[in-house]
Short mmCIF file of C-alpha atoms in Angstrom, two decimals:
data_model
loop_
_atom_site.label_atom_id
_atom_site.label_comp_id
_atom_site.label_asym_id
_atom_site.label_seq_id
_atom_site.Cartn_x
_atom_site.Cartn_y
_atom_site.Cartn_z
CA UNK A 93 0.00 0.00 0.00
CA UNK A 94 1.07 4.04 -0.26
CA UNK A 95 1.38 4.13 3.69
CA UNK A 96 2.06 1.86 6.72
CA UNK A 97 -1.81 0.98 8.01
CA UNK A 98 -2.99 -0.40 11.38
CA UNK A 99 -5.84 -1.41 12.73
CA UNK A 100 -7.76 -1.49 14.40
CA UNK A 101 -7.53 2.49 14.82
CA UNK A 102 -9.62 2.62 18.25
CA UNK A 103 -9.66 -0.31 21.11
CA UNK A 104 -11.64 -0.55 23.84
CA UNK A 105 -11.01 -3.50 26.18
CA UNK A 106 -11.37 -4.73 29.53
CA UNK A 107 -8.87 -4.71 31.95
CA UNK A 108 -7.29 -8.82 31.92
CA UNK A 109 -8.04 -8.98 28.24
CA UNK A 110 -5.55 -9.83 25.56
CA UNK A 111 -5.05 -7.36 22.77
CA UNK A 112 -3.96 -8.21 19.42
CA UNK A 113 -2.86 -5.00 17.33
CA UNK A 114 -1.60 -5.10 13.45
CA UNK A 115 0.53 -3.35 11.25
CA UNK A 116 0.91 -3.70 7.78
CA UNK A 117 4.17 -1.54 6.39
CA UNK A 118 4.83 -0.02 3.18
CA UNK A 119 5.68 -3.01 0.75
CA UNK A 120 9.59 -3.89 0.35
CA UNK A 121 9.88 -1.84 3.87
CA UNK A 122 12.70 -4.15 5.64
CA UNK A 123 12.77 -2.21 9.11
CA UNK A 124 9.71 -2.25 11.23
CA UNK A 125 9.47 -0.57 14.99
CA UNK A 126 6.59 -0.41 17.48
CA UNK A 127 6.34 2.94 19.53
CA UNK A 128 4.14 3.39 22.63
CA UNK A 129 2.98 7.24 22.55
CA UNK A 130 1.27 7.62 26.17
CA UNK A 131 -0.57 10.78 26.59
CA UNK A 132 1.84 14.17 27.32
CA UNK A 133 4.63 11.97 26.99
CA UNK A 134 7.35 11.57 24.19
CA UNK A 135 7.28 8.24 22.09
CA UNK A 136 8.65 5.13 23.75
CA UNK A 137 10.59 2.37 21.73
CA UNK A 138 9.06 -1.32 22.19
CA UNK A 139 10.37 -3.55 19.46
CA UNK A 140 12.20 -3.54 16.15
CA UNK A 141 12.63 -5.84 13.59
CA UNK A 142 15.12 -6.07 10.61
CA UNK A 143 14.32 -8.24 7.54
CA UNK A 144 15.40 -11.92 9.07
CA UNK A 145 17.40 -11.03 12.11
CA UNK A 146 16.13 -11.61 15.14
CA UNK A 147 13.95 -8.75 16.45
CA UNK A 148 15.22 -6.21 19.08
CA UNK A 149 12.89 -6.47 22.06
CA UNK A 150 15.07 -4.34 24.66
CA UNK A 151 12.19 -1.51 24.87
CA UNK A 152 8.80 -4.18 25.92
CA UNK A 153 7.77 -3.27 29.45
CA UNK A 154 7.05 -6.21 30.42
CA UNK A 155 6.90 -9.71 30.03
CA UNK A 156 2.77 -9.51 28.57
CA UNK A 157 4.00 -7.51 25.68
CA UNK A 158 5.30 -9.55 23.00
CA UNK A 159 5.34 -9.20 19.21
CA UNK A 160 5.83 -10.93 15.62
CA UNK A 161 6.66 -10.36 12.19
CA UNK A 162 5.14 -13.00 9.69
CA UNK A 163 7.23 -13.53 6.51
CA UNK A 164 9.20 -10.19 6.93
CA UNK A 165 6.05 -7.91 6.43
CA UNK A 166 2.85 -7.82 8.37
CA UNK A 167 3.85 -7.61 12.55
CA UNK A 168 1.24 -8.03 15.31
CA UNK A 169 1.71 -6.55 18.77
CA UNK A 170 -0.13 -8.19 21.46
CA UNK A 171 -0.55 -7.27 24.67
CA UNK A 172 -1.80 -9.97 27.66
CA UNK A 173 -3.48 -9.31 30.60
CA UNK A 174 -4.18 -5.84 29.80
CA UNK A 175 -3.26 -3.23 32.60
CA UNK A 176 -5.24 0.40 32.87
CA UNK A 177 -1.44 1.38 31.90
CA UNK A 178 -1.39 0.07 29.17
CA UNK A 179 -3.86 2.76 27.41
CA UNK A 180 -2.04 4.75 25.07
CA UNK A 181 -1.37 4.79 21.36
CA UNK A 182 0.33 2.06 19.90
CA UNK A 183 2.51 3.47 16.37
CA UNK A 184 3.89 1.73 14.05
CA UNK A 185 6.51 2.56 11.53
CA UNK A 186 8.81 0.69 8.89
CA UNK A 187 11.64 2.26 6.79
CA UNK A 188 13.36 1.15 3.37
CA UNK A 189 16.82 1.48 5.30
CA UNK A 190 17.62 -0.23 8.37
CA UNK A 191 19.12 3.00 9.84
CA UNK A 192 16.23 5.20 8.54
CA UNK A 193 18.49 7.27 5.93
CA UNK A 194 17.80 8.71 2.94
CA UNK A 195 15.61 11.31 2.29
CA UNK A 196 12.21 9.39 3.73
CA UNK A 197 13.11 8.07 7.20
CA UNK A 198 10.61 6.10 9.04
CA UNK A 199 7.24 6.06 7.96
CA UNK A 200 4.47 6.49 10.42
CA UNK A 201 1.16 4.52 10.35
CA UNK A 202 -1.60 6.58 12.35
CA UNK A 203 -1.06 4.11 15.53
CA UNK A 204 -4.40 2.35 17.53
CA UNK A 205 -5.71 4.36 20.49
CA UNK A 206 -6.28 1.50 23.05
CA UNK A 207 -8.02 2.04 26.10
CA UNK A 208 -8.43 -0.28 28.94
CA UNK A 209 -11.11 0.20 31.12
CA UNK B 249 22.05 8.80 29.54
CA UNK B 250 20.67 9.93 26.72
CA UNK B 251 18.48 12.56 26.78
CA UNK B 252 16.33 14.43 24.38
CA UNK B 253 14.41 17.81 25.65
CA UNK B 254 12.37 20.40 23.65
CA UNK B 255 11.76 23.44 24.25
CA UNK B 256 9.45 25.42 24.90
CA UNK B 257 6.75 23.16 25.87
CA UNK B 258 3.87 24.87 23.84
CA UNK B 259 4.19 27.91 21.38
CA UNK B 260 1.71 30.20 20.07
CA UNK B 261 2.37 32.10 17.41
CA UNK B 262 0.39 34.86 15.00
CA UNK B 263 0.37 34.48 11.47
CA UNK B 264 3.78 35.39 10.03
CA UNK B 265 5.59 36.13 12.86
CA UNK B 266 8.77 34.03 12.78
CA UNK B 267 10.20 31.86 15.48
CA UNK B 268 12.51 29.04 16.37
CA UNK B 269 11.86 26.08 18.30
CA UNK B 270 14.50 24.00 19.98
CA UNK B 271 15.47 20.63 20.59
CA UNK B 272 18.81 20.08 23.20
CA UNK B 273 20.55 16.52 23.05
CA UNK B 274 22.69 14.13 25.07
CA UNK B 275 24.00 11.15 23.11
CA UNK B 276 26.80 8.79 23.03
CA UNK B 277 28.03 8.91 19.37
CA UNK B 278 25.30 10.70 16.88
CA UNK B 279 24.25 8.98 14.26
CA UNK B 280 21.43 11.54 13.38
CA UNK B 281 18.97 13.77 14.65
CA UNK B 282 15.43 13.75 12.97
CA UNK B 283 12.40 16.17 13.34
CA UNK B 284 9.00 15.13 12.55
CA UNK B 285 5.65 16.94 12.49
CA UNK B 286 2.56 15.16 14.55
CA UNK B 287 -1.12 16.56 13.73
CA UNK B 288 -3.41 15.24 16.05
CA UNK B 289 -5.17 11.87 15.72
CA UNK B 290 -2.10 10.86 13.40
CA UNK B 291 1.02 9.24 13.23
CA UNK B 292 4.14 11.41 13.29
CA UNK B 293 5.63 12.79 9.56
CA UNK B 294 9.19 12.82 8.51
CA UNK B 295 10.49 16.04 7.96
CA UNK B 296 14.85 16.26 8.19
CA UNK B 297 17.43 13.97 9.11
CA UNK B 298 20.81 15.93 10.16
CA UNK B 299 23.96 13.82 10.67
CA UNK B 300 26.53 16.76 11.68
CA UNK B 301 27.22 20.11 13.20
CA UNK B 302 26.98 22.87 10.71
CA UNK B 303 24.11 20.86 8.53
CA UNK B 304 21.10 22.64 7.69
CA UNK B 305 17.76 21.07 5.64
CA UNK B 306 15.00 23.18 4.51
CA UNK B 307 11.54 22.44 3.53
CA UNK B 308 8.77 25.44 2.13
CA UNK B 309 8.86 27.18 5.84
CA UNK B 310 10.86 25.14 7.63
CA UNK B 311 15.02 25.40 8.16
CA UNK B 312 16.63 22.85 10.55
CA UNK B 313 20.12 23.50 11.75
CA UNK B 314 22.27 21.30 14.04
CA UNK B 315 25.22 21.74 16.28
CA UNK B 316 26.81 19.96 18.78
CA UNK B 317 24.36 20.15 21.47
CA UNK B 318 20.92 21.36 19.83
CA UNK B 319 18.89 21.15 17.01
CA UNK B 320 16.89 24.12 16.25
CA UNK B 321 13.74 24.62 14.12
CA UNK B 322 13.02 27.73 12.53
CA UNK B 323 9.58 28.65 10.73
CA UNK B 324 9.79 31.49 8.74
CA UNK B 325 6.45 33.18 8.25
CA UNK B 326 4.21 30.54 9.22
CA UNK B 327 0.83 29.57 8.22
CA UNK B 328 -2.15 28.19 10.57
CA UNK B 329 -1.85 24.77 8.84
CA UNK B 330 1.77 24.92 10.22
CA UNK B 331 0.01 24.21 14.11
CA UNK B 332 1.17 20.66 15.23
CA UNK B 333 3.10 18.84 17.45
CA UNK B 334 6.97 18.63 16.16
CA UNK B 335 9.24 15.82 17.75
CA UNK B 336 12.70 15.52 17.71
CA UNK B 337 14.25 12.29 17.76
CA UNK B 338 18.14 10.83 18.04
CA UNK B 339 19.74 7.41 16.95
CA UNK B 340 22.86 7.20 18.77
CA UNK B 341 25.84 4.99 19.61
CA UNK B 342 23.77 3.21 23.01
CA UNK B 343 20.90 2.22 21.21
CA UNK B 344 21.37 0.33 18.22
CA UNK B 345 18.82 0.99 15.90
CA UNK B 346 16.39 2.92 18.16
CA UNK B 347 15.09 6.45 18.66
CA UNK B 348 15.35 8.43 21.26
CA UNK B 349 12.42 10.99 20.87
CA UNK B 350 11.92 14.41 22.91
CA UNK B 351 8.73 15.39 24.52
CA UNK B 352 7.54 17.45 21.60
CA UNK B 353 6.92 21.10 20.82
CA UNK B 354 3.22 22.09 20.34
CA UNK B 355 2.60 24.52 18.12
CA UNK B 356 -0.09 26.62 16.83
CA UNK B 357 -0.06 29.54 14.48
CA UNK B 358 -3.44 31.76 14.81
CA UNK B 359 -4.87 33.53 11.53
#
């Protein structure tokens, strides 16, 4: 596609719920990072992942956050036992470069807004 | 540690009235500094990547400059569809392939 979608765009779940959020980047896009944006706050690195290497998981909070990339494209975050912390807004972003040069950098999807009540 | 702060916090600005907005760092080993614009609702947009002191990159407006320490941002003449939130980010030596993002500036620019 022209940009890097996710969906769904606006969740709503119970606290102790599992979460299962999806990104689809922008096709050929080798580099792919998850960003937590909580609200007043600056974004927070979770995960990256680099065509076949294995993924960089030094910024997940916790143990109930994990994260996959099927077939070096579409990545799903989910999120167990959901926590009334863990509401913010969940961005995505891939990048033609691993090191986000060029005259593009990363490319921002429009993130899911989860909310756990 | 590395640290990423913007400044100021909020800005409000009339139409064409020129201003600067800035973004301080603290990083082992730059490997670039990148400003991107946020409009609310949406994810944030690529705007300039800056590797070294004494770069600038301009775009319509925009003009970002970098030294040692700070990044700065400088709208010349700006329009209301210039308000958003602009981040500042760093990739550095101590974190591989990860950003480091400041707080964000929020701007608006009244007609």
């Amino acid at each position: 596609g022209a940009g890097v979608s996710q969906s769904p765009s606006n969740k709503v779940t119970e606290k102790g719920k599992d979460v299962e959020l999806r990104c689809d980047p922008i096709s050929g896009h080798t580099a792919l990072y998850w960003y937590r944006q909580s609200l007043g706050q600056g974004l927070e690195f979770l995960i990256y992942f680099q065509g076949n290497s294995a993924p960089d998981k030094s910024g997940l909070p916790s143990d109930r956050f994990s994260a996959e990339r099927t077939g070096g494209s579409v990545s799903t975050l989910t999120i167990q036992r959901t926590q009334q912390e863990d509401s913010a807004v969940y961005l995505c972003a891939s990048s033609l470069f691993p090191t986000g040069q060029g005259a593009y950098g990363y490319t921002f999807g429009s993130g899911t807004r989860l909310t756990v009540v | 540690e590395d640290q990423v702060t913007q400044s100021p916090e909020a800005l409000r600005l009339q139409e064409g009235e020129s201003s600067s907005l800035n973004c301080s760092y603290t990083v082992s080993g730059l490997r670039g500094l990148f400003w991107y614009r946020q409009d609310p609702g949406k994810g944030p947009e690529f705007l300039f990547t800056l590797y070294s002191a004494g770069e600038e990159k301009e775009k319509e407006r925009l003009k970002a400059t970098l030294t040692k320490k700070e990044s700065f941002l400088h709208i010349t003449a700006p329009k209301p569809e210039d308000s958003a939130t602009y981040l500042c980010a760093v990739r550095g030596d101590n974190y591989g392939q990860n950003f480091v993002f400041g707080p964000g500036t929020r701007l608006s620019v009244l007609p």
